[in-house]
Coordinates of C-alpha atoms and ligand atoms in Angstrom, one line a residue:
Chain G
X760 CA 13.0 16.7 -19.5
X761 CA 14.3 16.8 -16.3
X762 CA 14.7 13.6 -14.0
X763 CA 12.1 13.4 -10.7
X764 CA 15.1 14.1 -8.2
X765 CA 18.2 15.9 -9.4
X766 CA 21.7 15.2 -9.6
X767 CA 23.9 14.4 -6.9
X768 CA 21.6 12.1 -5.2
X769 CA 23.6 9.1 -4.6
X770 CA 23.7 6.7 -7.4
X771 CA 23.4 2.6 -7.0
X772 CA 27.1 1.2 -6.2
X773 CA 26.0 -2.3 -6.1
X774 CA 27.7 -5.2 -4.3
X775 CA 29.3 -7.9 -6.8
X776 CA 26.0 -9.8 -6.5
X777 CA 23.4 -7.2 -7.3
X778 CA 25.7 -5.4 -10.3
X779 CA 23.6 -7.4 -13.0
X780 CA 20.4 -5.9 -12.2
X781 CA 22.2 -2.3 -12.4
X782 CA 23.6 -3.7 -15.6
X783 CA 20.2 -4.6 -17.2
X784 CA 18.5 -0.7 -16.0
X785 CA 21.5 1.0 -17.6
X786 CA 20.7 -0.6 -20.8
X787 CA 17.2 0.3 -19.8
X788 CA 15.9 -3.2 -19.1
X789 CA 14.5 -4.1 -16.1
X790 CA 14.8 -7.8 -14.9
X791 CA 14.4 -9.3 -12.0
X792 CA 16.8 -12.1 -10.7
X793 CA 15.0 -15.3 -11.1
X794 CA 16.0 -19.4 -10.4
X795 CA 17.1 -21.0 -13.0
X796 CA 16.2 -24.3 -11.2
X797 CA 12.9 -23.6 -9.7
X798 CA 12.0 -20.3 -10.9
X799 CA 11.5 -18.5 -7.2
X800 CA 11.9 -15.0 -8.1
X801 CA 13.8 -13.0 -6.2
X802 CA 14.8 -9.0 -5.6
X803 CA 16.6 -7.7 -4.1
X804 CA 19.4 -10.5 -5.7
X805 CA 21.4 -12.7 -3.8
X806 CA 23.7 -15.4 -4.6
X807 CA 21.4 -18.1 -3.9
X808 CA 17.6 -18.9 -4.4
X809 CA 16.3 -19.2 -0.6
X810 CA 13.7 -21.7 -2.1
X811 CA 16.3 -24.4 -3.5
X812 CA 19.3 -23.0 -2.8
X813 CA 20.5 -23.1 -6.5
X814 CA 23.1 -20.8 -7.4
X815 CA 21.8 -20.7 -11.3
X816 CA 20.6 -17.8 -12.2
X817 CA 17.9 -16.3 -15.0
X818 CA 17.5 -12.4 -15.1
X819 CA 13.5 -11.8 -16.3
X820 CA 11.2 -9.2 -18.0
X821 CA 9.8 -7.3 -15.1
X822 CA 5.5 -7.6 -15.5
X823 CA 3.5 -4.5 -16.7
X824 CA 1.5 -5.3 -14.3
X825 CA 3.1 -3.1 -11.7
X826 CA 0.9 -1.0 -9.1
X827 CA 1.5 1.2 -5.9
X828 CA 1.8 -0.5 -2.8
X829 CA 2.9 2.0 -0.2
X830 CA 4.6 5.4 -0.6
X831 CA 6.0 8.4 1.5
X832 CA 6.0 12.4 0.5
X833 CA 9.1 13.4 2.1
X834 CA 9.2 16.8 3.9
X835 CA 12.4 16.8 5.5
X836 CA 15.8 16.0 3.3
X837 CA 19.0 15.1 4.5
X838 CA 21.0 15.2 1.9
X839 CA 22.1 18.5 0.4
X840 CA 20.9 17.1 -2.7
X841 CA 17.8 17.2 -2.1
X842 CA 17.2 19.9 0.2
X843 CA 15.6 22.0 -3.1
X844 CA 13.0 19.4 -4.3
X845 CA 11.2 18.7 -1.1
X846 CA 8.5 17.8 -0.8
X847 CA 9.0 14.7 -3.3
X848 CA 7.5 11.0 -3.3
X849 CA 9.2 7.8 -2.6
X850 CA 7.1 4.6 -3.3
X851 CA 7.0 0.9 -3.6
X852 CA 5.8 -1.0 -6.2
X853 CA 4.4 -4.4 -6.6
X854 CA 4.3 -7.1 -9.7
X855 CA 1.5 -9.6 -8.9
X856 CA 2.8 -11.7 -11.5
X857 CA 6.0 -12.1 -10.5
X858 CA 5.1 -13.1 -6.8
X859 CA 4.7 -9.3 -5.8
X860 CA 8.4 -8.9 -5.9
X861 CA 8.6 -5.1 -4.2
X862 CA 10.5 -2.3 -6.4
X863 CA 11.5 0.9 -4.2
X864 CA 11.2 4.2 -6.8
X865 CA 9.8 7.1 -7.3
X866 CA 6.0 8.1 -8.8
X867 CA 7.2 10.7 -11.3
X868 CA 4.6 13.4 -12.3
X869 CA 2.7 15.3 -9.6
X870 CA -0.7 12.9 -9.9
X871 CA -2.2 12.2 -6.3
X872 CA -1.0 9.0 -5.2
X873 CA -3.5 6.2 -4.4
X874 CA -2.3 2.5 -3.1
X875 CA -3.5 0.3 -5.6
X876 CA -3.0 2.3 -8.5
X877 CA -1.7 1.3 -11.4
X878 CA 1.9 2.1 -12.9
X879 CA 3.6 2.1 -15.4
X880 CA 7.7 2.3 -16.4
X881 CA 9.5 5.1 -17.2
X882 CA 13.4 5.7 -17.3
X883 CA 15.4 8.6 -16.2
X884 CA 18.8 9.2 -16.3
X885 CA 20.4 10.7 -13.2
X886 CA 24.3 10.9 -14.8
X887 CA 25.3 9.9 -17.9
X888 CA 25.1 6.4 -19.1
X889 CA 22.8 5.9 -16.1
X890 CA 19.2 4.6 -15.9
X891 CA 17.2 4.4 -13.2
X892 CA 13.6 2.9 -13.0
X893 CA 10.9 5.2 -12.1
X894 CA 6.9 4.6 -12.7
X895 CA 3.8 7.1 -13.9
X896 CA 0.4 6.4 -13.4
X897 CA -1.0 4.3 -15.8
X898 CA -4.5 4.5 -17.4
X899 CA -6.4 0.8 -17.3
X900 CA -7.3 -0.1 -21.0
X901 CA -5.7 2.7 -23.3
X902 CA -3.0 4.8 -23.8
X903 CA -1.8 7.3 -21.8
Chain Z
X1223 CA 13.0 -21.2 40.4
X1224 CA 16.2 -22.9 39.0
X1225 CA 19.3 -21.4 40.6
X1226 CA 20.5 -21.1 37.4
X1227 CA 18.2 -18.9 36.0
X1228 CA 20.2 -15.6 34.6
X1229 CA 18.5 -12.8 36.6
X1230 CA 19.5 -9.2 36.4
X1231 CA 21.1 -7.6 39.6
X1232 CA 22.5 -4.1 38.5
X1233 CA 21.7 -1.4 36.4
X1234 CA 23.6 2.0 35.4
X1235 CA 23.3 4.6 32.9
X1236 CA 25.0 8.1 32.3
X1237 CA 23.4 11.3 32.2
X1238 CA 21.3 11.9 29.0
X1239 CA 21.4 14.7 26.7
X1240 CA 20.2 16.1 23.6
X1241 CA 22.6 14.8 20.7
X1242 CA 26.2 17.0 20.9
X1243 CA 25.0 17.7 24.7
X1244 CA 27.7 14.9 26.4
X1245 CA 30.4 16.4 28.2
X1246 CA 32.3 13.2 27.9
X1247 CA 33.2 10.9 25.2
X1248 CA 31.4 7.9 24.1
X1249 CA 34.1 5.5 25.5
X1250 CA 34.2 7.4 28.9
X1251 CA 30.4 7.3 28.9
X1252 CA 30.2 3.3 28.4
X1253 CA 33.0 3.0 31.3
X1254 CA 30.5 5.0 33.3
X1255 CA 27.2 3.2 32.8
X1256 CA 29.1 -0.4 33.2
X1257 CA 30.4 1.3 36.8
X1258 CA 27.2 2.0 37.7
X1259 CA 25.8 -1.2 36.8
X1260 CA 28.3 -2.9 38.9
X1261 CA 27.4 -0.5 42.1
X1262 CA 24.1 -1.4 41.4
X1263 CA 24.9 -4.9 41.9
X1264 CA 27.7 -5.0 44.8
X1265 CA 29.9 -6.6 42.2
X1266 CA 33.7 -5.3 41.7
X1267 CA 34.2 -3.9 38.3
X1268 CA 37.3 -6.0 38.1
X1269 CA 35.0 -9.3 38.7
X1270 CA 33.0 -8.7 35.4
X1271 CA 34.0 -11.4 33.0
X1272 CA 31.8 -11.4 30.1
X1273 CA 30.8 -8.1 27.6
X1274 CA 28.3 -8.0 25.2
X1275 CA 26.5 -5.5 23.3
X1276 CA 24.9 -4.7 19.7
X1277 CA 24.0 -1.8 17.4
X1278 CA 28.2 -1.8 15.9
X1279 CA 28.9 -0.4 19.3
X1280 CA 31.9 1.1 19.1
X1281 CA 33.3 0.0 22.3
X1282 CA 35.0 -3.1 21.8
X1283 CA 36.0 -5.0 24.5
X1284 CA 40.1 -4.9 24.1
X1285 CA 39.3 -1.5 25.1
X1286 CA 36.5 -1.7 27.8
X1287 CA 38.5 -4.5 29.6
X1288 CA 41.7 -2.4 29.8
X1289 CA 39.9 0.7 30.9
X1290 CA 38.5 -1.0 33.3
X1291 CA 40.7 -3.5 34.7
X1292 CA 38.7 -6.7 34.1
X1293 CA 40.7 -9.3 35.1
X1294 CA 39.7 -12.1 32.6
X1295 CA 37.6 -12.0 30.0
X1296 CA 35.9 -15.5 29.3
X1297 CA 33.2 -14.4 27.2
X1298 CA 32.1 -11.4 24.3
X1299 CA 29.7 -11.4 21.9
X1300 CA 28.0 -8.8 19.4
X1301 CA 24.4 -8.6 18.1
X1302 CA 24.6 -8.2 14.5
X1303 CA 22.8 -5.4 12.8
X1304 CA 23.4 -1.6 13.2
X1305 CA 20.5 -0.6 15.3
X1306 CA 18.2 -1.5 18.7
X1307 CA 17.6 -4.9 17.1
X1308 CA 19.7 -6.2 19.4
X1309 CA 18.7 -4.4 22.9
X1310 CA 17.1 -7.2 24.3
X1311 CA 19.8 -9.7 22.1
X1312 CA 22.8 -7.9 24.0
X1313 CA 20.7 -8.9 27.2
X1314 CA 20.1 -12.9 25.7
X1315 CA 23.9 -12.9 25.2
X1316 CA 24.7 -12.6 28.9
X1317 CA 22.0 -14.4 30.3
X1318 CA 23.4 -17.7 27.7
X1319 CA 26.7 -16.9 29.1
X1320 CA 25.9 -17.3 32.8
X1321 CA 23.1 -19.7 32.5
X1322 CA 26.1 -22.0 30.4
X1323 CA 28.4 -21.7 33.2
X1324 CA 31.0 -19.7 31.0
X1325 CA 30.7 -16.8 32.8
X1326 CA 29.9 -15.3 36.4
X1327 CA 29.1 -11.4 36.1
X1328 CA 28.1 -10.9 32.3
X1329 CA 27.1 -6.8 31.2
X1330 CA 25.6 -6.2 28.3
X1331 CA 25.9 -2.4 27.4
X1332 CA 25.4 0.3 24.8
X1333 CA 27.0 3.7 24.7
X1334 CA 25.7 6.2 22.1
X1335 CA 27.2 9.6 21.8
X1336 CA 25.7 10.2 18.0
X1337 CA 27.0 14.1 19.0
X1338 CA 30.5 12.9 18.6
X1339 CA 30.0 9.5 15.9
X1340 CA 27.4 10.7 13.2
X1341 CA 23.7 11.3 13.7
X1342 CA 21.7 8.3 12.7
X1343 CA 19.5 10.4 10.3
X1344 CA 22.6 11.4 8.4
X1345 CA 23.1 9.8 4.8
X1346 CA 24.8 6.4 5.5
X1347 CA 26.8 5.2 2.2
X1348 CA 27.1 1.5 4.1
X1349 CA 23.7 0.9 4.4
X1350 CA 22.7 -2.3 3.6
X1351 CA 20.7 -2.5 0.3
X1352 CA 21.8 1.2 0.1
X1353 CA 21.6 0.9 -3.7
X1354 CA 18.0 -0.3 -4.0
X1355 CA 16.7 2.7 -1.6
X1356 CA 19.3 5.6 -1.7
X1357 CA 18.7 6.6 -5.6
X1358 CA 15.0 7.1 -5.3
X1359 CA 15.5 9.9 -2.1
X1360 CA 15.2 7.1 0.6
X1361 CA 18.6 7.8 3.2
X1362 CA 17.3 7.9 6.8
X1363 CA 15.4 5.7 8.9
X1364 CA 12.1 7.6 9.8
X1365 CA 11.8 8.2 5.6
X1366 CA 12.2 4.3 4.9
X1367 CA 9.9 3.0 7.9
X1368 CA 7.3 5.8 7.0
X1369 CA 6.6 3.3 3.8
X1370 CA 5.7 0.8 6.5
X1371 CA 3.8 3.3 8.2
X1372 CA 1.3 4.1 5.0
X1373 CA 0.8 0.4 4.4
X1374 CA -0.2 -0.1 7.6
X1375 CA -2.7 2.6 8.0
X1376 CA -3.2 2.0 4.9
X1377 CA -4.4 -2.2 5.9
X1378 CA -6.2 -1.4 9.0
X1379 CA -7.5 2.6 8.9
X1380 CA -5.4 3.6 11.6
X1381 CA -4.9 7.3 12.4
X1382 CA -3.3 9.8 12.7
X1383 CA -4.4 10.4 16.3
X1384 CA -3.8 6.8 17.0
X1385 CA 0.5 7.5 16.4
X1386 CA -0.6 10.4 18.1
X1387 CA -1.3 8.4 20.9
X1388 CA 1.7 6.8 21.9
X1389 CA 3.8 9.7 21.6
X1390 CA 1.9 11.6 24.2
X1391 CA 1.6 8.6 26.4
X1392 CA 5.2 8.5 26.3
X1393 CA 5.6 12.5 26.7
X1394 CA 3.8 12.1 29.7
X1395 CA 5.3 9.4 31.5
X1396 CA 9.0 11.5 30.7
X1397 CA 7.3 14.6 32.6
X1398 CA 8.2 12.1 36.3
X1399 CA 11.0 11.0 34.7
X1400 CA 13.8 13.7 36.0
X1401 CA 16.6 12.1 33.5
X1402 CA 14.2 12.0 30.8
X1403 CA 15.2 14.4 28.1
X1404 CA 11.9 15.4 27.2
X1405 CA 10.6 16.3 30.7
X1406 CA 9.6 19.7 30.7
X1407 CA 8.7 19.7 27.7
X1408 CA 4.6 18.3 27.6
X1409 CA 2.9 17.1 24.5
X1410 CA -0.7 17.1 23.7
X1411 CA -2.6 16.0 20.7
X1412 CA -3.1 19.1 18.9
X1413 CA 0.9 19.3 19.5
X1414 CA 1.2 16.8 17.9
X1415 CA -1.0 17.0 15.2
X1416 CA 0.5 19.9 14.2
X1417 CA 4.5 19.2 14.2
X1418 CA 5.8 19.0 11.1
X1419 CA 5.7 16.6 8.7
X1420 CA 9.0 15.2 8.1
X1421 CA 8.2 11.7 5.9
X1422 CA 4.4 11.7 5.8
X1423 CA 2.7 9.9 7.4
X1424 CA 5.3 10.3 10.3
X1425 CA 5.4 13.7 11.7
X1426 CA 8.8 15.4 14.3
X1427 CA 6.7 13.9 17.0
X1428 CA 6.7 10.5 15.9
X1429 CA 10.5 10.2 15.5
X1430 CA 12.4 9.2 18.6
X1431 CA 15.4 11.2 20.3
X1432 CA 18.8 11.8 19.1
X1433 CA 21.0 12.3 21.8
X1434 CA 23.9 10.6 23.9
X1435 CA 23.8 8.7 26.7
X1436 CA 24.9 4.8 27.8
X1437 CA 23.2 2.4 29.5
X1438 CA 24.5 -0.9 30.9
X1439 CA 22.9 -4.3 32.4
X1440 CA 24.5 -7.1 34.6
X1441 CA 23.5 -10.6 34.5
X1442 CA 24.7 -13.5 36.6
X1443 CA 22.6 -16.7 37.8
X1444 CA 20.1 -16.3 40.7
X1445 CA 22.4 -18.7 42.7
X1446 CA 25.1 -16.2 42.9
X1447 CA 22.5 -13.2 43.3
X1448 CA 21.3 -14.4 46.6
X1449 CA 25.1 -13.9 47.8
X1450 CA 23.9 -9.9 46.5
X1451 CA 22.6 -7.8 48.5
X1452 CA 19.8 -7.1 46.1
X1453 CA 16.7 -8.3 44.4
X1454 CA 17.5 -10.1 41.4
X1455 CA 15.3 -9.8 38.5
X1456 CA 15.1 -13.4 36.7
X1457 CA 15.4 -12.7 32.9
X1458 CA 12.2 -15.5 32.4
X1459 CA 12.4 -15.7 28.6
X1460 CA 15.2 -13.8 26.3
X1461 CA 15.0 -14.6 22.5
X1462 CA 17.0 -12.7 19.6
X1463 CA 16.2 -13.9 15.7
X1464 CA 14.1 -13.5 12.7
X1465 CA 12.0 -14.9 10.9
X1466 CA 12.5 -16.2 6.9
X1467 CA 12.2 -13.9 3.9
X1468 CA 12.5 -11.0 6.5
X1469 CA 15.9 -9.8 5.9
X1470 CA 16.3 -5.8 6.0
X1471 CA 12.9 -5.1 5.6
X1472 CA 11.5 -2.0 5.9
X1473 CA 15.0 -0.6 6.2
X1474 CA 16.3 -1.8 3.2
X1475 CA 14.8 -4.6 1.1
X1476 CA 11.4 -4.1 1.4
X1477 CA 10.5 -8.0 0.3
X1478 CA 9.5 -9.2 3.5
X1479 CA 6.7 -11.8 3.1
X1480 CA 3.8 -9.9 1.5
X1481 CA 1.0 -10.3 4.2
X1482 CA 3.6 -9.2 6.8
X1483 CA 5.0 -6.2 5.0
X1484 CA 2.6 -3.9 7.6
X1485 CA 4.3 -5.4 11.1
X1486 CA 7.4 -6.1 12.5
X1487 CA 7.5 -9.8 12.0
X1488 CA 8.1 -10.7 15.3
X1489 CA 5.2 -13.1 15.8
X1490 CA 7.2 -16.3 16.0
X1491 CA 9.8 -14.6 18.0
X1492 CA 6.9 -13.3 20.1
X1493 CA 5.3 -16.9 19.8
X1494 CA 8.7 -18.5 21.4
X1495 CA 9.3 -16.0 23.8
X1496 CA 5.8 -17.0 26.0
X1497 CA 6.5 -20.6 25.4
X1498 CA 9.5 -20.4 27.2
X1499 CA 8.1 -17.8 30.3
X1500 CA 5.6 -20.0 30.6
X1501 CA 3.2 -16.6 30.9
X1502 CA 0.7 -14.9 28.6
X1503 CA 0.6 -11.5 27.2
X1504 CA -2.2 -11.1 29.5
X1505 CA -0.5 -11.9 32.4
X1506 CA 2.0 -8.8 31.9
X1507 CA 1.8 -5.9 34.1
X1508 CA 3.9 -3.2 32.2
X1509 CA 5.8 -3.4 29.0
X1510 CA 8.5 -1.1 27.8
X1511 CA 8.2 -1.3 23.7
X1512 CA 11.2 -0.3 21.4
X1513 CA 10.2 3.0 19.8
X1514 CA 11.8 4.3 16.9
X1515 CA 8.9 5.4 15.5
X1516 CA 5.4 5.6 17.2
X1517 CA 3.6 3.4 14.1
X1518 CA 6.4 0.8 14.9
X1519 CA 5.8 0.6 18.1
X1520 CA 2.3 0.0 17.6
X1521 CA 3.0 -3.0 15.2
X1522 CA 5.2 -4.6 18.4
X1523 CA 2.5 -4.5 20.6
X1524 CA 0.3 -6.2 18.0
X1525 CA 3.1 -8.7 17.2
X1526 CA 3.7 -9.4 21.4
X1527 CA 0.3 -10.0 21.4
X1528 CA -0.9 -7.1 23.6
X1529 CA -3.5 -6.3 21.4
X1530 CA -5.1 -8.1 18.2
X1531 CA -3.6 -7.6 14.3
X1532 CA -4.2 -3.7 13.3
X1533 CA -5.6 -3.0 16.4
X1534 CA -2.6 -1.2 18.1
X1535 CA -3.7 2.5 17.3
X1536 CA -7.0 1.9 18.7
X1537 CA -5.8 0.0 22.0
X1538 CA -2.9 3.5 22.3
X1539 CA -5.6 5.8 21.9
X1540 CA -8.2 3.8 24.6
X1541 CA -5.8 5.4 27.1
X1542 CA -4.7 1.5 28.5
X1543 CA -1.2 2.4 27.7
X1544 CA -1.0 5.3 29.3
X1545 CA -0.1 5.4 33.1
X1546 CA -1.0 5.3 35.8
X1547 CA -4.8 4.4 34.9
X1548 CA -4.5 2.2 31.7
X1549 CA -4.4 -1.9 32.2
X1550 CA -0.9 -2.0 30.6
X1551 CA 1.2 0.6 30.8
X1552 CA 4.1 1.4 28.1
X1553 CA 7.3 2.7 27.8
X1554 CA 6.9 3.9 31.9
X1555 CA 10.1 5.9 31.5
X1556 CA 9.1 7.9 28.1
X1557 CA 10.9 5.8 25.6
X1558 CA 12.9 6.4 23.2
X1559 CA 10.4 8.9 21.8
X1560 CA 11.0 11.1 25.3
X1561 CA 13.7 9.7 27.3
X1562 CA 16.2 9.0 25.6
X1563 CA 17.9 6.9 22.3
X1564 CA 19.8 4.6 23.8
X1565 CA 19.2 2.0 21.6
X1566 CA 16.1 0.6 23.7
X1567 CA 18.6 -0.7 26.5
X1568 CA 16.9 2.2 28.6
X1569 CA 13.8 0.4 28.4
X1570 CA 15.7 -2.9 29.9
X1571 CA 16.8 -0.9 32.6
X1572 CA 13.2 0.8 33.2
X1573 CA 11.6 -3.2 33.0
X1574 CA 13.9 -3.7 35.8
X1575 CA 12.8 -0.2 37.7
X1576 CA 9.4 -1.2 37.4
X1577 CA 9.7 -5.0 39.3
X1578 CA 12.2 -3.5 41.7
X1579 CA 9.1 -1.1 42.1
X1580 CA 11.7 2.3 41.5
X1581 CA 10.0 3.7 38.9
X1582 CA 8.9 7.3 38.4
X1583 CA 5.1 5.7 36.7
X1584 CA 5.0 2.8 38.8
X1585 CA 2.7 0.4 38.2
X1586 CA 1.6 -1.4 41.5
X1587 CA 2.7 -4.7 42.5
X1588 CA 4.4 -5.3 38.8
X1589 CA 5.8 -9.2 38.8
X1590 CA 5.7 -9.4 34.8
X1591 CA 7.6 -7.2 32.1
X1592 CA 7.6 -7.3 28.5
X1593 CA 10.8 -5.5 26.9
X1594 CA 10.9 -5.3 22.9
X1595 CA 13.5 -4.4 20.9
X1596 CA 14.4 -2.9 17.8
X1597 CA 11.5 -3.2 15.2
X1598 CA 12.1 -4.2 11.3
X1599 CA 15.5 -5.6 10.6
X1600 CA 16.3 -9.1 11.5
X1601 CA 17.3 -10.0 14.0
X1602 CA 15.2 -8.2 16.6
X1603 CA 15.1 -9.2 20.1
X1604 CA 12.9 -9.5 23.4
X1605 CA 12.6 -10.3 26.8
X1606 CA 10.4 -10.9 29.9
X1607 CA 11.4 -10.3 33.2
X1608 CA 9.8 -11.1 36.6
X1609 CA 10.1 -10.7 40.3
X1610 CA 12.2 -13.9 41.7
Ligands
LIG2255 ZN1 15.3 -22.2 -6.8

């Protein structure tokens, strides 16, 4: 199956201080940077927690909790990658259990978007040994 | 009003064109709108001691000063952040380093030639937070801030026809404006309506200019302005900042506090700046609002206070923005939606048009200006200038 955008879209090149969450989505694990002092979580990471100022650091389980909070179809490209896929979705997402800590992806699938609705994670990989986090609608009580 | 109140005495600007349009490079161009700035004021160019600016310019000042034969340099300073954040910030800068005594004749300018240094709706691979957005499709500004956009209408039913709006407010008020690049060139709402989408909900006609152009401000106390033979404009409040948790925002981390996610955060910025003027929004007479994009600007009027929270839209489309018969007027000189992209420091020098009363919308007897910069990022900047 093919990934929502293609190939040669740029891929994350992290500063030093983001490269664990990276890390975790190649190994197809999505975490957010929490405090290992006070337990403020945080994204996108930093070297310290703006609540305490602790540099210790825990990585967590994102929620499965996660629903659309804003999104954009995009009409015009500009970048030669994705000149061919337009018109294609870009979104944010929400965990209200993790203190609505905001995830930027995409809503793979071509289901109307609604803000509100709920998601759930999927993982695509744009280049090999590469993961990135995308979402699909999920279905309230049962299986999809 | 204390002599030492920074006021500004001159203004200059280049010619502006449609992006690739300049006939002269962006250096050459800054030279030229700092020039102009100091004929404005009566002030030798060599006099100028202090530079400022924002948006990376690109024209430092071991170059300016040499070009221009500015015989000391006492003070410089750059507003951090790589877009019209800093408009208004460039202008605080100057106005600190006269009212501090460290300087006499402070500019504050921008030159943008994006013909000759890269479009700003090119892919960027130094964007800040580039890996977060980049991956998912998200490399220019009008496809990140369109997010905000959604929310927004999203949070308070605004419209369509609301962005619609301000864009033809500001299309009109370029058709007087002869160095508007977008005179000529009307827009109406069906227009409008009907441009093409380019990062729904923000259609062509919601996205500001690309094009090249300077623009350049001098500042200096009102004690040495009365030996000008000009009217000084006091700079009554200028603030730059941000507030906490804001940090790239809508251009990049997108974890602004949750219940502001669909503004501009400015409202203790805002909050500060009337403290310190000592006015009211509702003692303003004009206001010239940063406009990347027309749902941004709407969220700036709301956090300046010109209009409640989610009512923006509905205050643009009640016509009260619109010249020459709406109570508060906006972006008088098109904006950067239809004059030109110079960062918002053409909408410093239009404040200053306006209460020198030299505009091409002007608004009668104006004594109170708003100016707002650069929506989103932090810092973002602002000021209000009156009639001495
Ligand atoms: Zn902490």
């Amino acid at each position: 199956m093919s990934a929502y955008l293609p190939a040669g879209v740029p891929l994350p090149a992290p500063d030093p201080w983001e490269a664990p969450f990276w890390d975790f989505c190649n190994n197809k694990e999505l975490r957010f940077q929490a405090c290992a002092k006070c337990g403020a979580v945080r994204h996108p990471p930093a070297p310290t927690c703006p609540q305490c100022l602790s540099g210790a650091q825990d990585w967590i389980a994102a929620s499965d909790d996660a629903e659309l909070f804003t999104y954009t179809i995009i009409h015009h490209a500009n970048h030669p990658a994705l000149k061919a896929v337009v018109p294609y979705n870009a979104a944010v997402v929400v965990f209200p259990a993790l203190g609505h800590v905001r995830l930027v992806t995409n809503i793979v699938g071509d289901a109307a978007l609604r803000i509100g609705m709920p998601l759930t994670l999927v993982w695509e990989s744009p280049a090999p040994g590469r993961w990135l986090p995308r979402f699909a609608p999920r279905t309230v009580g049962g299986a999809r | 009003m204390n002599p030492n109140t920074p006021c500004i005495v001159g203004i200059g600007q280049t010619e502006y064109t449609r992006w690739g349009g300049a006939t002269r490079s962006e250096f050459e161009l800054a030279g030229a709108a700092i020039m102009a700035a100091a004929a404005d004021a009566g002030v030798a160019v060599r006099d100028i001691d202090a530079l400022t600016s924002f948006g990376d310019d690109r024209n430092e000042p071991a170059l300016v000063q040499a070009a221009l034969g500015i015989e000391e340099l006492r003070f410089n300073g750059m507003v951090w952040g790589g877009g019209g954040g800093g408009s208004c910030g460039a202008v605080d800068l100057a106005a600190a380093a006269v009212e501090a005594g460290r300087a006499r004749y402070a500019v504050a300018f921008r030159s943008l030639a994006q013909g000759q240094t890269g479009r700003f709706g090119l892919y960027d691979p130094n964007w800040r937070h580039a890996s977060f957005i980049h991956p998912f499709g998200l490399l220019a500004a009008p496809q990140l801030l369109a997010l905000s956009v959604r929310r927004y209408m999203h949070e308070f039913g605004v419209t369509p026809e609301h962005l619609g709006a301000f864009a033809v407010a500001c299309r009109a008020h370029a058709q007087r404006n002869p160095a508007a690049v977008m005179r000529g060139k009307p827009l109406d709402m069906a227009t409008y309506l009907a441009s093409r989408m380019i990062a729904d909900p923000l259609r062509l006609n919601d996205c500001c200019l690309e094009t090249d152009g300077a623009c350049a401000v001098l500042v200096t106390t009102l004690e040495r302005a009365r030996d000008l033979d000009v009217e000084p404009i006091a700079i009554l409040a200028s603030i730059h900042g941000g507030s906490r948790g804001w940090s790239t925002g809508p251009l990049g981390s997108h974890n602004q506090p949750l219940a502001d996610y669909a503004s501009t955060g400015a409202w203790t910025l805002a909050r500060d700046l009337y403290a310190k003027a000592g006015v009211a929004p509702g003692d303003l007479d004009v206001a010239q609002i940063y406009d990347n994009f027309t749902g941004l600007a709407l969220m700036s009027m709301e956090a300046f206070g010109l209009c409640g929270r989610g009512e923006g839209g509905a205050l643009a489309a009640s016509g009260a923005i619109a010249w020459p018969h709406g109570a508060l007027p906006v972006n008088t000189h098109g904006g950067c939606l239809s004059e030109a992209y110079i960062h918002g420091l053409n909408h410093v020098n239009e404040g200053v048009r306006q209460l020198r009363g030299a505009s091409t919308c002007q608004v009668e007897d104006a004594e109170l200006c708003l100016v707002v910069g650069g929506p989103g990022p932090s810092p973002t900047s602002a000021l209000i200038l009156g009639r001495v």
